[in-house]
Coordinates of C-alpha atoms in Angstrom, one line a residue:
Chain K
M429 CA -26.8 5.5 -60.9
L430 CA -29.6 5.7 -63.4
L431 CA -27.6 3.5 -65.7
W432 CA -27.6 0.7 -63.2
C433 CA -31.3 1.0 -62.7
A434 CA -32.0 0.5 -66.4
H435 CA -32.3 -3.3 -66.2
M436 CA -35.2 -3.0 -63.7
K437 CA -38.4 -4.5 -65.0
R438 CA -40.5 -4.2 -61.9
S439 CA -42.7 -1.5 -60.7
L440 CA -41.4 1.3 -58.7
I441 CA -44.6 1.4 -56.6
V442 CA -46.8 -1.4 -55.3
R443 CA -50.2 -0.8 -53.7
L444 CA -51.8 -3.3 -51.4
A445 CA -55.3 -1.8 -51.2
L446 CA -56.9 -4.4 -48.9
M447 CA -54.2 -4.8 -46.3
G448 CA -54.4 -1.3 -45.1
T449 CA -50.8 -0.6 -45.5
A450 CA -49.3 2.4 -47.3
A451 CA -48.1 1.9 -50.8
L452 CA -44.6 0.4 -50.9
T453 CA -42.3 2.6 -52.9
L454 CA -38.7 2.2 -53.9
S455 CA -36.9 5.4 -53.2
G456 CA -34.6 4.6 -56.1
C457 CA -32.4 1.7 -56.9
N458 CA -30.1 2.5 -53.9
D459 CA -31.9 0.1 -51.7
E460 CA -31.6 -2.8 -54.1
P461 CA -29.5 -5.7 -52.6
V462 CA -26.3 -6.6 -54.5
P463 CA -23.9 -9.4 -53.8
G464 CA -20.5 -8.5 -52.4
G465 CA -17.7 -9.7 -50.1
A466 CA -16.3 -8.6 -46.8
F467 CA -12.6 -9.5 -46.2
Q468 CA -9.9 -8.6 -43.7
N469 CA -7.2 -8.2 -46.4
A470 CA -6.5 -8.8 -50.0
E471 CA -5.0 -12.2 -49.3
Q472 CA -8.2 -13.4 -47.7
C473 CA -10.2 -12.1 -50.7
R474 CA -7.9 -13.9 -53.2
T475 CA -8.2 -17.2 -51.3
D476 CA -11.9 -16.9 -51.3
G477 CA -11.9 -17.1 -55.1
R478 CA -15.0 -15.0 -55.7
Y479 CA -13.0 -12.1 -57.2
S480 CA -9.9 -12.1 -59.3
A481 CA -6.5 -11.4 -57.6
A482 CA -6.3 -8.1 -59.4
A483 CA -9.8 -7.1 -58.3
C484 CA -8.9 -8.0 -54.7
D485 CA -5.8 -5.9 -54.8
D486 CA -7.5 -2.9 -56.3
A487 CA -10.4 -3.1 -53.9
F488 CA -8.1 -3.3 -50.9
G489 CA -6.0 -0.4 -52.1
N490 CA -9.0 1.8 -52.7
A491 CA -10.4 1.0 -49.3
Q492 CA -7.1 2.0 -47.7
A493 CA -7.2 5.2 -49.6
R494 CA -10.7 6.0 -48.2
H495 CA -9.8 4.9 -44.7
M496 CA -8.8 8.3 -43.1
A497 CA -11.8 10.1 -44.5
E498 CA -14.4 7.5 -43.5
A499 CA -13.2 6.1 -40.2
P500 CA -15.4 6.8 -37.2
R501 CA -14.0 9.6 -35.0
Y502 CA -13.6 9.9 -31.3
Q503 CA -12.4 12.7 -29.0
K504 CA -10.8 10.2 -26.6
R505 CA -8.8 7.0 -27.1
E506 CA -10.8 5.2 -24.4
D507 CA -14.1 5.9 -26.3
C508 CA -12.5 4.6 -29.5
E509 CA -11.3 1.4 -27.8
A510 CA -14.6 0.8 -26.1
A511 CA -16.3 0.8 -29.5
H512 CA -13.6 -1.0 -31.5
G513 CA -11.5 -3.1 -29.1
A514 CA -8.3 -2.8 -27.1
A515 CA -5.4 -1.4 -29.1
A516 CA -7.5 -1.0 -32.1
C517 CA -7.2 2.7 -32.5
E518 CA -4.8 5.3 -34.0
V519 CA -4.5 9.1 -34.1
L520 CA -6.0 10.9 -37.1
P521 CA -3.3 13.1 -38.6
A522 CA -3.9 16.7 -37.5
H523 CA -4.2 18.1 -41.1
L524 CA -6.9 15.6 -41.9
A525 CA -8.8 16.4 -38.8
A526 CA -8.7 20.1 -39.5
S527 CA -9.7 19.9 -43.2
A528 CA -12.6 17.5 -42.4
E529 CA -14.1 20.1 -40.0
G530 CA -14.4 23.0 -42.3
G531 CA -11.1 24.5 -41.6
T532 CA -11.5 24.9 -37.8
T533 CA -9.1 23.1 -35.6
T534 CA -10.9 21.5 -32.7
A535 CA -8.4 18.8 -33.2
A536 CA -5.7 21.0 -31.8
T537 CA -6.7 20.0 -28.3
G538 CA -5.2 16.5 -28.2
G539 CA -6.1 14.7 -31.4
I540 CA -8.9 12.7 -32.9
F541 CA -8.8 8.9 -32.6
I542 CA -10.0 6.5 -35.3
P543 CA -10.0 2.7 -35.4
Y544 CA -7.6 0.8 -37.7
M545 CA -9.2 -0.4 -40.9
A546 CA -10.3 -4.0 -40.0
G547 CA -11.3 -5.1 -43.5
F548 CA -13.0 -4.0 -46.7
L549 CA -16.2 -4.4 -48.6
I550 CA -15.9 -5.4 -52.3
G551 CA -18.6 -5.5 -54.9
Q552 CA -19.5 -5.3 -58.5
M553 CA -22.8 -4.5 -60.1
A554 CA -24.8 -7.7 -60.9
G555 CA -24.8 -8.8 -64.6
R556 CA -22.0 -6.5 -65.5
S557 CA -18.7 -8.4 -65.7
D558 CA -17.0 -5.4 -67.1
A559 CA -18.2 -3.0 -64.4
A560 CA -15.7 -1.4 -62.1
I561 CA -14.9 -3.1 -58.8
L562 CA -16.2 -1.0 -55.9
S563 CA -14.9 -1.1 -52.4
R564 CA -15.0 0.6 -49.0
P565 CA -13.1 0.3 -45.7
L566 CA -14.7 -1.6 -42.9
Y567 CA -14.2 -1.4 -39.1
G568 CA -14.5 -3.9 -36.4
S569 CA -16.7 -3.7 -33.3
A570 CA -15.5 -4.6 -29.8
P571 CA -16.8 -8.0 -28.6
A572 CA -20.4 -7.8 -27.5
T573 CA -20.9 -6.5 -24.0
R574 CA -24.1 -7.0 -22.2
G575 CA -26.8 -4.6 -23.5
A576 CA -24.5 -3.0 -26.1
G577 CA -26.0 -4.7 -29.1
P578 CA -24.3 -7.1 -31.5
G579 CA -20.5 -7.1 -31.3
G580 CA -17.7 -8.4 -33.3
G581 CA -19.1 -7.6 -36.7
L582 CA -17.9 -5.3 -39.5
H583 CA -19.3 -1.9 -40.1
T584 CA -18.8 0.9 -42.6
G585 CA -17.4 4.2 -41.1
D586 CA -20.9 5.7 -41.2
G587 CA -22.3 2.9 -39.2
T588 CA -23.9 0.4 -41.6
R589 CA -23.5 -3.2 -40.3
I590 CA -22.1 -5.3 -43.2
A591 CA -21.3 -8.7 -41.8
G592 CA -20.8 -10.7 -38.7
A593 CA -17.8 -12.4 -40.1
P594 CA -15.7 -12.3 -43.4
G595 CA -17.1 -13.9 -46.5
A596 CA -19.9 -13.4 -49.0
V597 CA -22.4 -10.6 -48.1
S598 CA -25.5 -8.9 -49.6
V599 CA -25.5 -5.1 -49.3
S600 CA -27.6 -2.3 -50.4
R601 CA -26.4 -0.8 -53.7
G602 CA -26.2 2.6 -52.1
V603 CA -23.7 1.4 -49.4
L604 CA -21.4 0.1 -52.1
T605 CA -21.6 3.1 -54.4
A606 CA -21.4 5.9 -51.8
S607 CA -18.8 8.4 -53.0
P608 CA -16.2 9.3 -50.3
D609 CA -17.3 12.9 -50.1
K610 CA -20.9 11.8 -49.3
V611 CA -19.9 9.7 -46.3
T612 CA -20.2 11.3 -42.9
P613 CA -18.2 9.1 -40.5
V614 CA -19.6 8.3 -37.1
G615 CA -18.5 10.8 -34.5
R616 CA -17.3 13.4 -36.9
P617 CA -18.3 16.8 -35.5
V618 CA -21.3 17.5 -37.6
V619 CA -21.3 21.3 -37.2
Q620 CA -18.8 23.1 -39.4
R621 CA -17.9 26.7 -38.7
G622 CA -16.1 29.5 -40.3
G623 CA -17.8 29.5 -43.7
F624 CA -19.0 33.0 -43.4
G625 CA -17.1 36.2 -42.4
S626 CA -13.9 35.7 -44.4
S627 CA -14.5 38.7 -46.7
G628 CA -15.0 41.1 -43.8
R629 CA -12.2 40.5 -41.4
A630 CA -10.3 43.6 -42.6
A631 CA -13.1 46.1 -42.8
S632 CA -16.2 47.5 -41.2
V633 CA -19.2 46.9 -43.4
A634 CA -20.5 50.5 -42.9
S635 CA -22.2 51.9 -46.0
Chain Q
M1405 CA -31.8 74.2 -45.7
R1406 CA -29.1 76.0 -43.8
R1407 CA -26.0 75.0 -42.0
V1408 CA -25.9 76.7 -38.6
R1409 CA -22.8 76.8 -36.4
C1410 CA -23.4 76.3 -32.8
E1411 CA -21.7 75.5 -29.5
E1412 CA -21.3 71.9 -28.6
R1413 CA -23.1 70.7 -25.4
H1414 CA -20.4 70.8 -22.8
D1415 CA -21.4 67.3 -21.6
W1416 CA -22.0 65.5 -24.9
R1417 CA -19.3 62.9 -24.4
A1418 CA -20.8 62.0 -21.1
R1419 CA -24.2 61.8 -22.7
A1420 CA -22.7 59.5 -25.4
A1421 CA -21.3 57.3 -22.7
E1422 CA -24.7 57.1 -21.0
V1423 CA -26.3 55.6 -24.0
G1424 CA -23.5 53.4 -25.1
F1425 CA -22.5 55.5 -28.2
E1426 CA -18.9 54.5 -28.4
F1427 CA -17.9 55.2 -32.0
H1428 CA -18.4 59.0 -31.9
T1429 CA -14.7 59.4 -32.6
T1430 CA -12.9 57.1 -35.0
G1431 CA -9.1 57.0 -35.4
G1432 CA -8.8 60.3 -33.5
Q1433 CA -11.2 62.0 -36.0
R1434 CA -14.6 63.2 -34.8
Y1435 CA -17.5 61.3 -36.4
W1436 CA -20.3 62.9 -34.3
D1437 CA -20.0 66.6 -34.9
E1438 CA -22.4 69.0 -33.1
S1439 CA -20.4 72.1 -33.8
A1440 CA -23.1 72.8 -36.4
Y1441 CA -26.5 71.6 -37.3
Y1442 CA -28.6 71.6 -40.5
S1443 CA -31.9 73.5 -40.3
F1444 CA -34.7 72.5 -42.5
T1445 CA -38.3 73.8 -43.1
L1446 CA -41.1 71.3 -42.6
E1447 CA -41.9 71.8 -46.3
E1448 CA -38.4 70.8 -47.3
I1449 CA -38.7 67.6 -45.3
E1450 CA -42.3 66.6 -46.2
Q1451 CA -42.6 67.8 -49.8
N1452 CA -39.0 67.0 -50.8
I1453 CA -37.1 64.4 -48.8
E1454 CA -39.9 62.3 -47.4
A1455 CA -41.9 62.4 -50.7
A1456 CA -38.8 61.5 -52.8
T1457 CA -38.0 58.6 -50.5
E1458 CA -41.4 57.2 -50.8
E1459 CA -41.4 57.7 -54.6
V1460 CA -38.0 56.1 -55.1
A1461 CA -38.9 53.1 -52.9
G1462 CA -41.8 52.4 -55.2
L1463 CA -39.5 52.6 -58.2
C1464 CA -37.1 50.2 -56.6
Y1465 CA -39.9 47.6 -55.9
E1466 CA -40.8 47.8 -59.6
A1467 CA -37.2 47.4 -60.5
V1468 CA -36.9 44.2 -58.4
E1469 CA -39.8 42.7 -60.3
H1470 CA -38.2 43.7 -63.6
V1471 CA -34.7 42.4 -62.7
L1472 CA -36.0 39.0 -61.5
A1473 CA -37.9 38.7 -64.8
H1474 CA -34.7 39.4 -66.9
E1475 CA -31.8 37.0 -66.8
R1476 CA -29.7 39.7 -68.6
L1477 CA -30.1 42.0 -65.7
L1478 CA -29.3 39.4 -63.1
D1479 CA -26.1 38.8 -65.1
R1480 CA -25.4 42.6 -65.1
L1481 CA -25.8 42.7 -61.3
A1482 CA -23.4 39.8 -61.0
I1483 CA -25.9 37.6 -59.1
P1484 CA -24.6 34.0 -59.0
P1485 CA -26.9 31.8 -61.2
P1486 CA -27.2 29.0 -58.6
L1487 CA -28.8 31.4 -56.1
R1488 CA -31.2 33.2 -58.4
D1489 CA -34.2 31.0 -57.7
W1490 CA -33.6 31.3 -54.0
I1491 CA -33.5 35.1 -54.2
A1492 CA -36.6 35.2 -56.3
A1493 CA -38.4 33.0 -53.8
S1494 CA -37.7 35.5 -51.0
W1495 CA -39.4 38.2 -53.2
T1496 CA -42.5 36.2 -54.3
G1497 CA -42.8 34.9 -50.7
R1498 CA -43.1 38.5 -49.6
Q1499 CA -40.4 38.2 -47.0
R1500 CA -40.5 41.5 -45.1
D1501 CA -37.5 43.7 -45.0
L1502 CA -36.4 45.8 -42.0
Y1503 CA -34.6 48.9 -43.0
G1504 CA -32.6 50.9 -45.5
R1505 CA -31.0 54.3 -46.1
M1506 CA -31.3 56.3 -49.3
D1507 CA -28.5 58.8 -49.9
F1508 CA -29.8 61.9 -51.7
R1509 CA -28.2 65.0 -53.2
Y1510 CA -30.2 67.9 -51.8
D1511 CA -29.5 71.5 -51.3
G1512 CA -32.9 72.9 -50.3
H1513 CA -33.8 73.8 -53.9
G1514 CA -35.4 71.4 -56.4
P1515 CA -36.0 67.6 -56.0
P1516 CA -33.7 65.4 -54.0
Q1517 CA -31.7 63.1 -56.4
L1518 CA -30.7 59.5 -55.5
Y1519 CA -27.0 58.8 -55.1
E1520 CA -27.6 55.3 -54.0
F1521 CA -29.8 53.1 -51.8
N1522 CA -28.0 51.3 -49.0
A1523 CA -30.7 48.6 -48.7
D1524 CA -28.7 45.8 -47.2
T1525 CA -26.2 46.9 -44.5
P1526 CA -26.9 50.6 -43.9
T1527 CA -25.2 52.1 -40.8
G1528 CA -25.3 55.4 -39.1
L1529 CA -28.5 54.2 -37.6
F1530 CA -27.9 54.7 -33.9
E1531 CA -26.7 58.2 -34.2
A1532 CA -29.6 59.1 -36.4
A1533 CA -32.3 57.3 -34.4
V1534 CA -31.1 58.0 -30.8
F1535 CA -28.2 60.4 -30.4
Q1536 CA -29.4 63.2 -32.6
W1537 CA -32.8 62.9 -31.0
L1538 CA -31.2 63.3 -27.6
W1539 CA -29.2 66.3 -29.0
L1540 CA -32.5 68.0 -30.0
E1541 CA -34.1 67.4 -26.6
D1542 CA -31.1 68.7 -24.8
M1543 CA -30.9 71.8 -27.0
R1544 CA -34.6 72.6 -26.5
A1545 CA -34.4 72.0 -22.8
A1546 CA -31.5 74.4 -22.6
G1547 CA -33.4 77.0 -24.6
R1548 CA -30.8 77.0 -27.3
L1549 CA -33.3 75.8 -29.9
P1550 CA -36.9 77.1 -29.9
A1551 CA -39.4 74.9 -28.1
H1552 CA -41.2 74.1 -31.4
A1553 CA -38.0 72.8 -33.0
D1554 CA -38.6 69.4 -34.4
Q1555 CA -36.7 66.6 -36.2
F1556 CA -37.5 64.1 -39.0
N1557 CA -37.0 61.1 -36.8
T1558 CA -39.4 58.3 -35.7
I1559 CA -36.8 55.7 -36.6
Q1560 CA -36.7 54.0 -33.2
E1561 CA -40.4 53.6 -32.7
R1562 CA -40.7 52.3 -36.3
L1563 CA -38.0 49.8 -35.7
I1564 CA -39.7 48.4 -32.7
D1565 CA -43.0 48.3 -34.6
A1566 CA -41.4 46.5 -37.4
F1567 CA -39.8 43.9 -35.1
A1568 CA -43.2 43.5 -33.4
A1569 CA -44.7 42.8 -36.8
L1570 CA -42.0 40.2 -37.5
A1571 CA -42.3 38.5 -34.1
P1572 CA -45.0 36.0 -35.0
E1573 CA -43.0 34.6 -37.9
M1574 CA -39.6 34.9 -36.2
P1575 CA -40.0 34.6 -32.4
R1576 CA -36.3 34.0 -32.0
L1577 CA -33.7 36.0 -33.8
H1578 CA -29.9 35.8 -33.9
L1579 CA -28.0 38.9 -34.8
A1580 CA -24.5 38.8 -36.3
C1581 CA -21.7 41.0 -37.5
V1582 CA -18.1 40.3 -38.4
G1583 CA -15.6 39.9 -35.5
G1584 CA -12.4 41.9 -35.2
G1585 CA -13.4 44.8 -33.0
H1586 CA -15.3 47.1 -35.4
A1587 CA -17.0 49.2 -32.7
E1588 CA -19.5 50.8 -35.2
D1589 CA -20.7 47.4 -36.5
R1590 CA -21.0 45.9 -33.0
G1591 CA -22.7 49.0 -31.7
T1592 CA -25.3 49.0 -34.6
V1593 CA -26.1 45.4 -34.0
A1594 CA -26.4 45.9 -30.2
Y1595 CA -28.9 48.7 -30.9
L1596 CA -31.0 46.6 -33.3
E1597 CA -31.0 43.8 -30.8
D1598 CA -32.4 46.2 -28.2
C1599 CA -35.1 47.2 -30.6
A1600 CA -35.9 43.6 -31.5
H1601 CA -36.2 42.7 -27.8
Q1602 CA -38.6 45.6 -27.3
G1603 CA -40.6 44.3 -30.2
G1604 CA -41.1 41.0 -28.3
I1605 CA -38.4 38.9 -30.0
V1606 CA -36.0 36.6 -28.1
T1607 CA -32.6 37.5 -29.3
G1608 CA -29.0 36.2 -29.3
F1609 CA -25.7 37.5 -30.7
L1610 CA -22.9 35.8 -32.5
F1611 CA -20.1 36.7 -34.9
M1612 CA -20.5 35.8 -38.6
E1613 CA -17.5 33.5 -38.3
E1614 CA -19.2 31.5 -35.5
I1615 CA -22.2 30.6 -37.6
G1616 CA -22.3 26.8 -38.0
V1617 CA -23.8 24.4 -40.5
D1618 CA -25.0 21.1 -39.2
A1619 CA -25.1 17.7 -41.0
A1620 CA -28.5 18.5 -42.4
G1621 CA -27.2 21.8 -44.0
Q1622 CA -29.0 24.0 -41.5
F1623 CA -27.4 27.1 -40.0
C1624 CA -26.8 26.8 -36.2
D1625 CA -25.5 28.9 -33.3
L1626 CA -22.7 28.1 -30.9
D1627 CA -24.9 25.8 -28.9
D1628 CA -25.6 23.9 -32.2
A1629 CA -29.2 25.1 -31.9
P1630 CA -30.8 26.0 -35.3
I1631 CA -30.8 29.7 -36.4
E1632 CA -34.4 30.2 -37.3
A1633 CA -33.9 33.9 -38.2
L1634 CA -30.7 35.9 -38.7
F1635 CA -30.1 39.6 -38.8
K1636 CA -26.7 40.0 -40.5
L1637 CA -24.8 43.3 -40.6
Y1638 CA -22.8 41.7 -43.4
P1639 CA -23.3 42.3 -47.1
W1640 CA -25.1 39.7 -49.1
E1641 CA -22.5 40.1 -51.9
W1642 CA -19.8 38.9 -49.6
M1643 CA -21.9 36.0 -48.2
L1644 CA -22.7 34.8 -51.7
R1645 CA -19.0 34.3 -52.4
E1646 CA -18.1 32.5 -49.2
P1647 CA -18.0 28.8 -48.6
F1648 CA -21.3 28.5 -46.7
A1649 CA -23.2 30.1 -49.6
V1650 CA -24.0 26.6 -51.0
H1651 CA -26.2 26.0 -47.9
L1652 CA -28.3 29.1 -48.4
P1653 CA -31.0 27.7 -50.7
G1654 CA -31.6 24.7 -48.5
A1655 CA -31.5 26.5 -45.2
R1656 CA -34.7 27.2 -43.3
T1657 CA -33.2 30.3 -41.8
R1658 CA -35.1 33.6 -42.5
F1659 CA -32.8 36.5 -43.1
I1660 CA -32.9 40.2 -42.4
E1661 CA -32.4 41.8 -44.8
P1662 CA -34.2 39.2 -47.0
P1663 CA -32.2 38.1 -50.1
W1664 CA -34.2 40.3 -52.5
K1665 CA -32.7 43.4 -50.9
M1666 CA -29.3 42.6 -52.5
L1667 CA -30.8 43.5 -55.8
I1668 CA -31.6 47.0 -54.5
S1669 CA -28.3 47.6 -52.6
N1670 CA -26.4 46.7 -55.8
K1671 CA -25.2 49.9 -57.4
G1672 CA -26.2 48.4 -60.8
L1673 CA -29.8 49.2 -59.7
L1674 CA -29.0 52.8 -60.5
A1675 CA -28.6 51.9 -64.1
V1676 CA -31.7 49.7 -64.1
L1677 CA -33.8 52.5 -62.6
W1678 CA -32.6 55.0 -65.2
E1679 CA -33.4 52.4 -68.0
M1680 CA -36.9 51.9 -66.6
F1681 CA -37.6 55.5 -65.6
P1682 CA -35.5 57.8 -67.8
G1683 CA -35.6 61.4 -66.8
H1684 CA -37.3 60.8 -63.4
P1685 CA -36.7 64.0 -61.3
N1686 CA -35.4 62.0 -58.3
L1687 CA -32.9 59.9 -60.3
L1688 CA -29.5 60.8 -61.8
E1689 CA -28.7 59.5 -65.3
A1690 CA -26.8 56.3 -64.9
Y1691 CA -25.6 53.3 -67.0
F1692 CA -23.6 50.2 -66.7
A1693 CA -20.1 51.2 -67.5
D1694 CA -19.7 48.8 -70.4
D1695 CA -23.1 49.8 -71.9
P1696 CA -22.5 51.8 -75.1
A1697 CA -25.0 54.3 -73.7
A1698 CA -22.5 55.2 -71.0
K1699 CA -20.7 57.3 -73.6
R1700 CA -23.4 59.9 -73.2
L1701 CA -21.9 60.7 -69.9
A1702 CA -18.3 60.5 -71.0
G1703 CA -18.2 64.1 -72.2
G1704 CA -19.8 65.6 -69.1
G1705 CA -18.9 65.1 -65.5
H1706 CA -19.7 61.7 -64.0
A1707 CA -19.1 59.4 -61.1
R1708 CA -17.9 55.8 -61.7
K1709 CA -18.9 53.5 -58.9
P1710 CA -18.2 49.8 -58.4
L1711 CA -21.3 47.5 -58.2
F1712 CA -20.4 46.4 -54.7
G1713 CA -18.5 49.4 -53.4
R1714 CA -18.7 50.6 -49.8
E1715 CA -17.7 53.8 -47.9
G1716 CA -16.9 55.7 -51.0
A1717 CA -14.1 53.3 -51.9
N1718 CA -13.1 53.0 -55.6
I1719 CA -15.3 55.9 -56.7
R1720 CA -13.9 58.0 -59.4
L1721 CA -15.3 61.5 -60.0
V1722 CA -14.7 63.0 -63.4
A1723 CA -15.4 66.7 -63.8
E1724 CA -16.7 68.2 -67.0
G1725 CA -13.2 69.4 -67.8
G1726 CA -11.9 65.9 -67.5
Q1727 CA -10.0 66.3 -64.2
S1728 CA -10.7 63.4 -61.9
I1729 CA -10.5 62.4 -58.3
D1730 CA -10.0 58.7 -57.3
E1731 CA -10.7 57.1 -54.0
P1732 CA -8.6 54.0 -53.5
G1733 CA -10.0 50.7 -52.4
P1734 CA -10.5 47.0 -53.0
Y1735 CA -13.7 47.0 -55.0
G1736 CA -14.7 47.0 -58.7
A1737 CA -13.9 43.4 -59.9
E1738 CA -17.6 42.8 -60.7
G1739 CA -18.0 45.9 -62.8
H1740 CA -19.1 49.5 -62.5
V1741 CA -21.9 52.0 -63.1
V1742 CA -21.4 55.5 -64.3
Q1743 CA -23.7 58.2 -62.9
A1744 CA -24.1 61.8 -64.0
L1745 CA -22.1 64.0 -61.7
A1746 CA -24.1 65.9 -59.1
T1747 CA -21.7 67.0 -56.4
P1748 CA -23.2 67.8 -53.0
P1749 CA -23.8 71.4 -52.2
S1750 CA -20.9 73.0 -50.3
F1751 CA -21.7 74.9 -47.1
D1752 CA -18.5 76.7 -46.3
G1753 CA -16.4 73.8 -47.5
N1754 CA -18.6 71.1 -45.9
W1755 CA -20.4 68.8 -48.4
P1756 CA -23.5 67.3 -46.9
V1757 CA -25.4 64.2 -48.1
I1758 CA -28.9 63.4 -46.9
G1759 CA -29.4 59.9 -45.5
S1760 CA -33.1 59.2 -45.6
W1761 CA -34.2 56.2 -43.5
L1762 CA -36.9 53.7 -44.3
V1763 CA -38.2 51.2 -41.8
G1764 CA -40.6 48.5 -43.1
G1765 CA -40.5 50.2 -46.4
E1766 CA -41.7 53.6 -45.2
P1767 CA -39.7 56.8 -44.8
C1768 CA -39.3 57.7 -41.1
G1769 CA -36.2 59.7 -40.5
M1770 CA -33.0 61.4 -41.6
G1771 CA -29.4 61.8 -40.9
V1772 CA -26.9 64.3 -42.5
R1773 CA -23.3 63.3 -43.1
E1774 CA -20.8 65.8 -44.4
D1775 CA -17.3 65.4 -45.7
D1776 CA -14.5 67.9 -46.6
G1777 CA -14.9 66.9 -50.3
P1778 CA -17.4 65.8 -52.8
I1779 CA -17.0 62.1 -52.1
T1780 CA -18.7 61.0 -48.8
R1781 CA -16.3 58.5 -47.3
N1782 CA -16.1 56.6 -44.0
S1783 CA -14.4 59.7 -42.6
A1784 CA -17.6 61.7 -43.1
R1785 CA -19.0 63.5 -40.0
F1786 CA -22.5 63.0 -38.7
V1787 CA -24.1 66.4 -38.1
P1788 CA -27.5 66.6 -36.4
H1789 CA -30.5 68.4 -37.9
A1790 CA -33.6 70.2 -36.8
I1791 CA -36.8 71.3 -38.4
I1792 CA -37.4 74.9 -37.6
D1793 CA -40.0 76.9 -39.4

């Protein structure tokens, strides 16, 4: 990450002494906007022409590989469909549901539902034609319902809105570079259990 | 110090049931044994056992400072490097401890000598604090012990005082032990929960396996509510090697015992103490097993103990003639200490070890456990004591 920050020539902190506002500070370079694209599939990416055919294929494949780990999670199919649209959801394979929850198997009671991957985000660091292509899976929202906020757009699995429709986008660098193990999908049970106690199942601790 | 045979109270099982003492018999073997008691003089208690306990506690606190200042010793004690700063912070932050039990060799003559200090998960608490107290009261009331018979035992009131002192910084406390039906562990935790409640703390129980970690890396209970303070009857050396250990440094949870106590409960401390205070009358000569100095003990009798051993498991006793006794068990991977052999005295084939209790760092009571051989194992019997001058 620091490598990509190196081209920065501006200050990391800006003080506006007379306006009564707090100093504006960059928390790092993660907030910096970078150009990217949001596409429904590799074909649409290739047709757009912004990225090479090979880049589009790589990005799409990588996003598919990340899909199961990053997709929003729901305990009920109807909740998933309410958020992502009719017939837009599938069941998360049980072994993935268990491993993602610290080894406990809350999924045993009927499965966890996730939306199909609706597209992918593709990007490359500005000014670095040789830099690796980065990508993430994207998920669609159900059409807007009254009072439910903007609908129909594309989101990452942890809830960042990327675009209203496919095409060129501008995203925060951190969204593009988030590694899969740092992404906590929407709806994933946040409490993990079972990480203590394994040494002592066989024995009393008396001493 | 004498061992006196005596008749059991005819109703002791009913008395045990009344106070919820369920683990008086384990695996068909008696654990609580009042077919005898140990009689001490007040001088033996005050001048020897109590004084030695206070003295050794002071040495241990110096040793904690010393160990934290020497990376070499933290290596020796097999303390995982990523957690060292966190352990040190619990010491420099003066996080208060609750309790501990020093095991001494003592025969009524000469100074007590430290076998080990169970500073993290000592058990045998309820029987020492409550049931032997009740035994003394019943025996006095029945006229079977003199009215002036006493006991070294203010453990319970000191526990309540200690919890009351902790209450302002931990108004809510969760208590945990491992699941799986270990009556002794569950009983000990239930007793401490009772004391904490009396000390003005709001308490809750859960099993170690039920502890959760939320998205922010904080420990939480079964309602997903944060665990602000946790009493764990579960050894630090096990916790440090389990998956949730990575969350320890970032967690806001306060622990009883605080992390620094793991430096004292580690048997390697016996070698550290001897290195710092060689020849101290309350210590037995001890070295890390792979220290060249350990050869000094090779010729004479010695005990070899795993750094993280429990219940006498994996201890090897080697007599002066070279014959040895081995207790089997799962421990020893992290290394051993060797300690000069000092077998307990034998009273008609019963080998007692003194368990001297500290609460809030101060000596406040005693329990005697005896076994049929020189290694005190989990099969040892708890025998009550009285002070009769």
